[in-house]
CSV table of C-alpha atoms in Angstrom, one decimal:
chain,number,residue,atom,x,y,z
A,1,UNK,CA,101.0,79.9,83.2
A,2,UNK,CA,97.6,80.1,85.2
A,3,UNK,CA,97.4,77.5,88.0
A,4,UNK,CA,93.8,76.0,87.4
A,5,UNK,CA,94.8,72.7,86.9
A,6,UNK,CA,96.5,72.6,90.7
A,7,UNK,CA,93.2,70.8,92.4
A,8,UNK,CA,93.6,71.8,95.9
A,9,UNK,CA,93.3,75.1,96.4
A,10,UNK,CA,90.6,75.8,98.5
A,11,UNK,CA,87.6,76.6,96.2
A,12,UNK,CA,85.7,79.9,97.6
A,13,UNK,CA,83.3,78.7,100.2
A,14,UNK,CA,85.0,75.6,100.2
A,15,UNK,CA,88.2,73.8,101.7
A,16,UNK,CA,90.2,70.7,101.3
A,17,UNK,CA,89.3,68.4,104.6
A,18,UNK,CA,92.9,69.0,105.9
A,19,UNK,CA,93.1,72.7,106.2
A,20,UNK,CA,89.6,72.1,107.6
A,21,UNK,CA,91.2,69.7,110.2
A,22,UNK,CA,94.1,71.5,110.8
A,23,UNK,CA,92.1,74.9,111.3
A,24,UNK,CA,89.5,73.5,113.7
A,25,UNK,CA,92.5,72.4,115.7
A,26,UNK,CA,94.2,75.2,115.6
A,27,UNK,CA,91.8,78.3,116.3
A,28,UNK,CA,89.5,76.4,118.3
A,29,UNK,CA,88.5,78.8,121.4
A,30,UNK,CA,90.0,81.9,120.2
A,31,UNK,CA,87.4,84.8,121.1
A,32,UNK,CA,86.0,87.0,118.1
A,33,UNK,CA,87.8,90.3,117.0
A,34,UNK,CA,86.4,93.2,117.2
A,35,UNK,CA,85.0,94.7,113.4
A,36,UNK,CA,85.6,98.8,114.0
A,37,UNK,CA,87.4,99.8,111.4
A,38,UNK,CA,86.7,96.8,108.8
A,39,UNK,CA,86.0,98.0,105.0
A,40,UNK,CA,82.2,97.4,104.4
A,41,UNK,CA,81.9,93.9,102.0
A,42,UNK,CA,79.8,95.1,99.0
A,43,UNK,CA,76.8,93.2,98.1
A,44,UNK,CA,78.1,91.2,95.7
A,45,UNK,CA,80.7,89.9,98.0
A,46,UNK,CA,79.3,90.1,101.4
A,47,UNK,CA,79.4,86.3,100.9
A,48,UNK,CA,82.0,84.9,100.4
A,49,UNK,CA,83.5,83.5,103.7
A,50,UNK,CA,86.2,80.6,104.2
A,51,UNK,CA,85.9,77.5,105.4
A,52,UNK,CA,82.6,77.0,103.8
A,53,UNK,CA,79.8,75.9,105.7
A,54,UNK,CA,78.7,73.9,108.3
A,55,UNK,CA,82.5,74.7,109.6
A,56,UNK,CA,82.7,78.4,111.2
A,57,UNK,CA,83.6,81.5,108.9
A,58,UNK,CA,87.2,82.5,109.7
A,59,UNK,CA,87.9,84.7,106.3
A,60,UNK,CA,85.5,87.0,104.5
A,61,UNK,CA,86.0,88.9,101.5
A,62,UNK,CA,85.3,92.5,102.0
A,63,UNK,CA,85.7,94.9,98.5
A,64,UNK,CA,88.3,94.9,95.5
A,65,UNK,CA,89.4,98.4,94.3
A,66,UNK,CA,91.3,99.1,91.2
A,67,UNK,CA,91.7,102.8,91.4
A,68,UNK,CA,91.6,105.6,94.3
A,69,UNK,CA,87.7,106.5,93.8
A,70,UNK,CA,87.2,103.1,94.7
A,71,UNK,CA,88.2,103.6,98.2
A,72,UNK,CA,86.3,106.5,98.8
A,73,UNK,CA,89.0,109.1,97.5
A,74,UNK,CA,86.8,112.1,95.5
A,75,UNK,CA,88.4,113.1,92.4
A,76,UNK,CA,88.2,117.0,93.3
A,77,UNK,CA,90.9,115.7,96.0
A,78,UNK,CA,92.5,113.2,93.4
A,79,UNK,CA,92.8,116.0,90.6
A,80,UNK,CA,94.8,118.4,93.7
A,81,UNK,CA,97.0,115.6,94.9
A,82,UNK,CA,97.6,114.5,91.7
A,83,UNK,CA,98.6,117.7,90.4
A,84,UNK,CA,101.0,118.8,93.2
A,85,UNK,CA,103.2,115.8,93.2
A,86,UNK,CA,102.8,114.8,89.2
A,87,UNK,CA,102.0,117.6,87.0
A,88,UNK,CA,99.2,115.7,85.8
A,89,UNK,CA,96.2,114.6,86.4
A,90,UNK,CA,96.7,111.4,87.2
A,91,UNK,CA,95.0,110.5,90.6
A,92,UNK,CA,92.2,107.9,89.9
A,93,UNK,CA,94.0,106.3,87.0
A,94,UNK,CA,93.5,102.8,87.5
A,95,UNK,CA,96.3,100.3,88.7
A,96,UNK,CA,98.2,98.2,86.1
A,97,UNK,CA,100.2,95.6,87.7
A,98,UNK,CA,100.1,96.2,92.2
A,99,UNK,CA,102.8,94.7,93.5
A,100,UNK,CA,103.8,95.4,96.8
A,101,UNK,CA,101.0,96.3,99.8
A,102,UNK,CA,102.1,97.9,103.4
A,103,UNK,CA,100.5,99.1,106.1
A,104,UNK,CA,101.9,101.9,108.5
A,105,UNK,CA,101.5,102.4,111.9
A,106,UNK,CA,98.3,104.2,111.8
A,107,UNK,CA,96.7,101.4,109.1
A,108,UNK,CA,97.1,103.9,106.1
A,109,UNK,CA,98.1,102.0,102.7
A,110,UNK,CA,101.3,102.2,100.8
A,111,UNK,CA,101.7,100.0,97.6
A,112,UNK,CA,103.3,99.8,94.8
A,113,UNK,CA,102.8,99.5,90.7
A,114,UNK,CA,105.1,97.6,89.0
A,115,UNK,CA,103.7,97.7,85.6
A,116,UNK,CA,103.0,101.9,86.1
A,117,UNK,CA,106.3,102.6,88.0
A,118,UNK,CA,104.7,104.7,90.9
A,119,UNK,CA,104.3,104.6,94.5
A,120,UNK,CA,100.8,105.0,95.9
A,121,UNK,CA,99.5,106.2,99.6
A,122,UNK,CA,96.4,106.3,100.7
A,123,UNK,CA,95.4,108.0,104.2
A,124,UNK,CA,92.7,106.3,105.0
A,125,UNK,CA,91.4,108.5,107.6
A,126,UNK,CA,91.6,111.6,105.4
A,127,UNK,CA,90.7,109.5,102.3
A,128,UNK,CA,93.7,111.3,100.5
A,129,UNK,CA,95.7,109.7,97.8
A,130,UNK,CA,99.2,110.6,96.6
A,131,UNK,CA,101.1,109.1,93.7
A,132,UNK,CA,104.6,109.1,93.0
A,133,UNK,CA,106.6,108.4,89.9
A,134,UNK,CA,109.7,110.1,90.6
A,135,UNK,CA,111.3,111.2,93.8
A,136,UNK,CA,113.7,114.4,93.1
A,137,UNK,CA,115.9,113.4,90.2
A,138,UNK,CA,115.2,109.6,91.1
A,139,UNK,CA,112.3,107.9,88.8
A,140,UNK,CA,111.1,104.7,89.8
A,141,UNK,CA,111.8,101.7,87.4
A,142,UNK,CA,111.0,98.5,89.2
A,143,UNK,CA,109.2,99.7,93.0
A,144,UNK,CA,109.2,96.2,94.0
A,145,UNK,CA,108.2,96.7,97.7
A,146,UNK,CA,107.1,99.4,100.3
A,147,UNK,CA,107.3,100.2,103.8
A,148,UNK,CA,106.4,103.5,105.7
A,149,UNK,CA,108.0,103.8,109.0
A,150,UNK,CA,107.3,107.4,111.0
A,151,UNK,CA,106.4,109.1,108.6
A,152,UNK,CA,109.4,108.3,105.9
A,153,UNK,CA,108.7,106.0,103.0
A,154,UNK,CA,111.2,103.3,101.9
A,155,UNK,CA,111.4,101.5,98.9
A,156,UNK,CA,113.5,99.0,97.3
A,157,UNK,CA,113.2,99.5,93.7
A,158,UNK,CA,115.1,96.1,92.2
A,159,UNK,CA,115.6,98.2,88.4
A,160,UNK,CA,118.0,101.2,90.1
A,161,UNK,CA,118.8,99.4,92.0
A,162,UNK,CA,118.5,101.3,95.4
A,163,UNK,CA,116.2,101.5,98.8
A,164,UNK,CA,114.7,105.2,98.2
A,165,UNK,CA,113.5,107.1,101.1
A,166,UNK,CA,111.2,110.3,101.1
A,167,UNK,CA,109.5,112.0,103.3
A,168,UNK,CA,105.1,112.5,102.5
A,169,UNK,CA,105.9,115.5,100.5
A,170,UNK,CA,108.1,114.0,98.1
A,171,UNK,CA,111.5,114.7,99.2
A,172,UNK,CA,114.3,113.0,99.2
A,173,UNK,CA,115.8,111.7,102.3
A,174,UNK,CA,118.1,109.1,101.1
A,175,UNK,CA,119.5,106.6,98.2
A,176,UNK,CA,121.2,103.6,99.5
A,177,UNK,CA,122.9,101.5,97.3
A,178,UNK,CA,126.3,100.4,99.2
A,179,UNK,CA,126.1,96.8,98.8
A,180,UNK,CA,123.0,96.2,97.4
A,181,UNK,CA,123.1,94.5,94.3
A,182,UNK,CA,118.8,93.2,93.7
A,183,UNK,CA,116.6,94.7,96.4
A,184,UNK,CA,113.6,93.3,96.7
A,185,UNK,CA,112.2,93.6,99.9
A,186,UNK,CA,111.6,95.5,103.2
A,187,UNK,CA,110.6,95.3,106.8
A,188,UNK,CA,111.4,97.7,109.5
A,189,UNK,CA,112.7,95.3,112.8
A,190,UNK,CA,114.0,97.0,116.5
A,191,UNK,CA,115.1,100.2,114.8
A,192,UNK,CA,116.8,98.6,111.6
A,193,UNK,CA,115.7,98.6,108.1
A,194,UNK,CA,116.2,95.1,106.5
A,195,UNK,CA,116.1,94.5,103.0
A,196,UNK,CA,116.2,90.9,101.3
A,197,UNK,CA,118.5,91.1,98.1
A,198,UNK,CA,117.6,88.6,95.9
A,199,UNK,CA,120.9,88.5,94.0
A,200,UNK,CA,123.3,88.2,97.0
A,201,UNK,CA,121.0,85.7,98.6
A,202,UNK,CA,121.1,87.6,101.8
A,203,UNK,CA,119.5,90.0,104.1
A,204,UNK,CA,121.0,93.3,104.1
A,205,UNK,CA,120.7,95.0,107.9
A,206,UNK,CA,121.0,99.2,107.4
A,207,UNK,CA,120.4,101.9,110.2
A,208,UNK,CA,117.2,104.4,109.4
A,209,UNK,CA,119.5,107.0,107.6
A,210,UNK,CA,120.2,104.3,105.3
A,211,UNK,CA,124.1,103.3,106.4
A,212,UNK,CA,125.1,99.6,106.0
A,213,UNK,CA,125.4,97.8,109.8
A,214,UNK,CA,125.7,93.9,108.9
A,215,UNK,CA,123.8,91.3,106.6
A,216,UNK,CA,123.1,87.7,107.1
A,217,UNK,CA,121.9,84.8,105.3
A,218,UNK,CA,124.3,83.0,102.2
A,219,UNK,CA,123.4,80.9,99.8
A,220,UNK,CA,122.4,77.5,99.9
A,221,UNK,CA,119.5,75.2,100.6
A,222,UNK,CA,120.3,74.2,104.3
A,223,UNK,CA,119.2,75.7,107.7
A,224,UNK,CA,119.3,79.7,107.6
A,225,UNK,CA,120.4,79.7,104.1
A,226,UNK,CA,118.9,81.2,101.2
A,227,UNK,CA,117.9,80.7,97.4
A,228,UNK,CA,116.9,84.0,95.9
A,229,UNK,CA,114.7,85.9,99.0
A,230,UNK,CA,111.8,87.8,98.0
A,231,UNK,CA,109.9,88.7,100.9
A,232,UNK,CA,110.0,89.8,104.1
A,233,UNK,CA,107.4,90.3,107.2
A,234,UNK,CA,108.1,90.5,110.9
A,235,UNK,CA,105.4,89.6,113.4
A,236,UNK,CA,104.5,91.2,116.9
A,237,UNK,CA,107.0,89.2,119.0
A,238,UNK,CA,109.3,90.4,116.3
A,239,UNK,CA,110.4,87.8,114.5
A,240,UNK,CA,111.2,87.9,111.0
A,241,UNK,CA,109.9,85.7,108.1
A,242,UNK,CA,111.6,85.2,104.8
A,243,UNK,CA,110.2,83.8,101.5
A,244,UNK,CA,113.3,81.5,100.2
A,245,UNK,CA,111.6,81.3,96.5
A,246,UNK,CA,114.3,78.4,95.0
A,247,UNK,CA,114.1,76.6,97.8
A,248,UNK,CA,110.3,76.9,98.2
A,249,UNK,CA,109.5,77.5,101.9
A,250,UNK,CA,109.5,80.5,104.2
A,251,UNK,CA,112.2,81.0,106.7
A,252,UNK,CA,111.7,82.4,110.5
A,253,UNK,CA,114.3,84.2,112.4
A,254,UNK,CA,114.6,85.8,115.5
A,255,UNK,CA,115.0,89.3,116.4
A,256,UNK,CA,118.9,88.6,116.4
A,257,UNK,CA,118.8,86.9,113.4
A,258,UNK,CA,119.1,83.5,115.2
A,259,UNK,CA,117.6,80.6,112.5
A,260,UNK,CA,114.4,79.1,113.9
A,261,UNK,CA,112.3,77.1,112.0
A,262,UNK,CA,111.3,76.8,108.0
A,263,UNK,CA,107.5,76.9,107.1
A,264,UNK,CA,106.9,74.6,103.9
A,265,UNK,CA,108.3,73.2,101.2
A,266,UNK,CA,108.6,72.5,97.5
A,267,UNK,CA,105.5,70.3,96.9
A,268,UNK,CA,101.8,70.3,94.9
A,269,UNK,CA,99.8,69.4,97.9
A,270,UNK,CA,98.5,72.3,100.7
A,271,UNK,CA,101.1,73.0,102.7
A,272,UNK,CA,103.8,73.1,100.1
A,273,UNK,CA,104.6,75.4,97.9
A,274,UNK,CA,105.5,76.4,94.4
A,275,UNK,CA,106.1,79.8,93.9
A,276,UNK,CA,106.1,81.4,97.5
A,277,UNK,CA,105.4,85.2,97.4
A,278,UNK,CA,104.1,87.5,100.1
A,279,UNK,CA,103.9,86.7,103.5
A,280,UNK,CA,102.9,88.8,106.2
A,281,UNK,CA,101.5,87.9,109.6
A,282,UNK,CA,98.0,89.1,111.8
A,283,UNK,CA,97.7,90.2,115.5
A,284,UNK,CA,97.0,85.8,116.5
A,285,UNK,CA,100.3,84.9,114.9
A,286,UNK,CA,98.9,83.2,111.9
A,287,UNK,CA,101.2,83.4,109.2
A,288,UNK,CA,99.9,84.0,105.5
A,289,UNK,CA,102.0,83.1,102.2
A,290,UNK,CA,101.0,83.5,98.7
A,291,UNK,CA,101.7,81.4,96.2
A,292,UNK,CA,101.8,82.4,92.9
A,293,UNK,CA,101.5,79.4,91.2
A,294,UNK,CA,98.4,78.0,92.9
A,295,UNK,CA,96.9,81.7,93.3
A,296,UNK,CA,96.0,81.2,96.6
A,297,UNK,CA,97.0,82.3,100.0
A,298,UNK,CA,97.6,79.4,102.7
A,299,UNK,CA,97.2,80.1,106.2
A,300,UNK,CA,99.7,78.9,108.9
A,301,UNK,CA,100.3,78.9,112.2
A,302,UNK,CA,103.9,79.5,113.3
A,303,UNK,CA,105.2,75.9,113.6
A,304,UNK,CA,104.7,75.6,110.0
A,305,UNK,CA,101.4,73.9,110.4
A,306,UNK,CA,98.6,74.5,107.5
A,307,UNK,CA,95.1,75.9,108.8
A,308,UNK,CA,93.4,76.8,105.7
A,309,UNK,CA,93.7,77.7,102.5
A,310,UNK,CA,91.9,80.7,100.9
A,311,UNK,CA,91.1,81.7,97.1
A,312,UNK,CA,91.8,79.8,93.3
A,313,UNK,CA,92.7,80.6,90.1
A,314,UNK,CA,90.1,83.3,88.0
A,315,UNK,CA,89.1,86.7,88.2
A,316,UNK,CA,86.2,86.8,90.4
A,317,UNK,CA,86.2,88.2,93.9
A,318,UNK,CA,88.1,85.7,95.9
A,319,UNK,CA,90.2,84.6,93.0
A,320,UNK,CA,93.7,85.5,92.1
A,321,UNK,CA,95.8,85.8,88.9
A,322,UNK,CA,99.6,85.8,89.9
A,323,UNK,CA,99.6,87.1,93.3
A,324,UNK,CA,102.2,89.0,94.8
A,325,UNK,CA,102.2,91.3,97.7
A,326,UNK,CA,99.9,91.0,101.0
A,327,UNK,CA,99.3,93.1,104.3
A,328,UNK,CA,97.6,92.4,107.6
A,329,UNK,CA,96.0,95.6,109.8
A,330,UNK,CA,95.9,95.9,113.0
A,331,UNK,CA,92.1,94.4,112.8
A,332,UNK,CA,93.1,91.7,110.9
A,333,UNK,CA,92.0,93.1,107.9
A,334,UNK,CA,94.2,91.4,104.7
A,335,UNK,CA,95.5,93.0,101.8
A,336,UNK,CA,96.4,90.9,98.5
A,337,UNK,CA,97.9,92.5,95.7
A,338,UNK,CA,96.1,90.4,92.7
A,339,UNK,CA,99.0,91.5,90.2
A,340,UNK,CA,97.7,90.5,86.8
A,341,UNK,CA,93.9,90.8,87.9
A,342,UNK,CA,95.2,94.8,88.6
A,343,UNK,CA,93.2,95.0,91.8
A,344,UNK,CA,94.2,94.6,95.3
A,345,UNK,CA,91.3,92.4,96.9
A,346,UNK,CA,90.6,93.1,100.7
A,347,UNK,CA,89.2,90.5,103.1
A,348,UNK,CA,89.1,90.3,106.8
A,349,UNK,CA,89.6,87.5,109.6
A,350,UNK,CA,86.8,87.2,111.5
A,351,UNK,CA,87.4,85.0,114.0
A,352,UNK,CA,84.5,82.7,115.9
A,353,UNK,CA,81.3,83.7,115.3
C-alpha cells in the first residue's frame, strides 16, 4: 500500500517545523564538505534541496539511474563485461526491483536486484560494470544485501539461504550456511563479518573465511533484543546499528556488541517509524533510516534525535515507492535504492552553505 496519505513526510523543498527545529539545533556550526567527487545533479534536479528555503540546504538531489549507461558505463564496455561473466548480453539491461546498495572502500557501488536475481558492481573510477547471476554452481534467488570488503564480495541471499562470497572475477570463495537459517543482512565490523538473520532474531558473528565465531541478540522487544532484524550499518567509531522491523526502531551496539541505545519507535509522526528499512550512517555521524511505509528517509543524530526528514510518496525525483536499501560515501554522497520505482536515486549532504 502506497504511503500518500501519511501527512508528514517532508514534502521536497519543504519540511515539518520539527525536523526544521531539531536540524538547526543540531548541525548548527558544522563547516561545509568538500564536493570532489559528487555526481553532477542534472538539470532537472539540480533543485531540489532539503530543508526548503529560507532555512539552509543540507540535502540535494543529485541524478537517478536505472541502468549502467546511466552512470556513464559505454555499452562497447557493457556488451564485453556482460559477455565474460553472463553469456549474454545483458549489461545495460535496466534494473527491476534494487534492493540492496554498498559502497566499498574505494566508493565503488555494489547492489543488488531482487526482482532480477543478480549482483551488480560498478567501478566508478573505470566506469566498468559487472553483473552476476550465478556464482560457480550457485544462482542467486533472493540477493537481499551486499558488502565488498578487499576485494571479496559477500552476500546474504535470504532464498538459499547462504552468505556467498567471490572474488571480482566470479569465483567462488565460500558458501556459509552453518547456522544461518534467513540472512538478510551484512556489515563488515573489526575484522568480522556480521549478518542479521531475520528468522533467528539474531546477529550471526563469522570470521572472513566464512567460519561461525559467536551470535548475539534473541528475541524479544526489550533492551538488545530483537524482532525480525533486517538491516545492518556500522559507523566510523564502529558502532553497529540494527533495524529491529517488529518492533519498529533501530538498535545501536558497540563494537563488542554491548547494547547502547534504540533510535525510534513504532509511531505515525516524524521520528517514529512504520516499516524501518535501510540504515546507514555519513562521515558527521548522522544516522539515516528508511521507511518503507512513509517512503521517506529520516535523518538522525546518534541519540535518537530527528533532524530532518527527506522525500514522499511518488515517482518523481526526490520521491520513493517502497524503499529499501541506502549507502553513504565517503563525501557524503547517499544512495537509496527506490525498489518499486526500479531506480536507485543519488543525493548528497551538503552541509552549510
Amino acid at each position: 500500500m502506497r504511503s500518500a496519505s501519511f501527512q508528514f513526510c517532508a514534502r521536497q523543498r519543504r519540511v515539518l517545523p520539527a525536523g526544521r527545529a531539531f536540524f538547526a539545533l543540531g548541525l548548527t556550526g558544522l563547516a561545509l564538505l568538500s564536493t570532489a567527487g559528487a555526481a553532477k545533479p542534472s538539470s532537472a534536479a539540480s533543485s531540489l534541496v532539503w530543508p526548503a528555503p529560507p532555512e539552509a540546504p543540507r540535502i540535494a538531489h543529485q541524478q537517478n539511474f536505472t541502468r549502467p549507461a546511466d552512470l556513464g558505463v559505454k555499452r562497447a564496455a557493457l556488451g564485453r563485461f556482460a559477455n565474460w561473466i553472463t553469456g549474454s548480453d545483458k549489461g545495460n539491461e535496466p534494473l527491476v526491483k534494487p534492493f540492496a546498495v554498498a559502497l566499498d572502500e574505494n566508493d565503488n557501488l555494489c547492489l543488488t536486484d531482487t526482482g532480477a536475481g543478480v549482483v551488480c558492481f560498478l567501478d566508478r573510477a573505470k566506469k566498468k560494470w559487472f553483473r552476476w547471476e550465478k556464482i560457480d554452481r550457485v544462482r542467486f534467488s533472493s540477493p537481499v544485501s551486499i558488502v565488498r570488503h578487499q576485494g571479496t564480495f559477500f552476500v546474504a541471499d535470504s532464498g538459499l539461504p547462504a552468505v556467498v562470497a567471490f572474488d571480482e572475477k566470479g569465483k567462488l570463495q565460500f558458501l556459509a550456511t552453518n547456522k544461518l537459517e534467513r540472512p538478510v543482512a551484512l556489515a563488515v565490523s573489526a575484522g568480522r563479518l556480521l549478518v542479521a538473520d531475520s528468522q533467528r532474531h539474531c546477529i550471526v558473528v563469522l570470521d572472513m573465511n566464512g567460519r561461525y565465531l559467536t551470535e548475539f541478540g534473541h528475541r524479544g522487544s526489550g533492551p538488545g533484543e530483537l524482532n525480525f532484524p533486517t538491516h545492518l550499518a556500522v559507523d566510523a567509531a564502529g558502532d553497529l546499528y540494527v533495524t529491529d522491523s517488529m518492533n519498529g526502531r533501530v538498535q545501536r551496539w558497540s563494537s563488542s556488541h554491548q547494547f547502547k541505545n534504540q533510535i525510534g519507535s513504532y509511531g505515525n509522526r516524524p521520528g517514529y517509524f512504520s516499516r524501518p528499512k535501510g540504515v546507514a550512517a555519513d562521515t558527521l555521524g548522522h544516522l539515516y533510516v528508511i521507511d518503507a511505509m512513509f517512503d521517506n528517509v529520516q535523518i538522525f543524530d546518534r541519540e535518537g534525535r530527528l533532524l530532518l526528514t527527506l522525500g514522499q510518496a511518488g515517482s518523481q525525483p526526490g520521491e520513493f515507492w517502497l524503499p529499501n536499501g541506502i549507502a553513504i560515501s565517503r563525501q557524503n554522497e547517499i544512495f537509496v535504492a527506490d525498489t518499486y520505482n526500479h531506480r536507485v536515486q543519488v543525493f548528497k549532504y551538503i552541509g552549510q552553505p
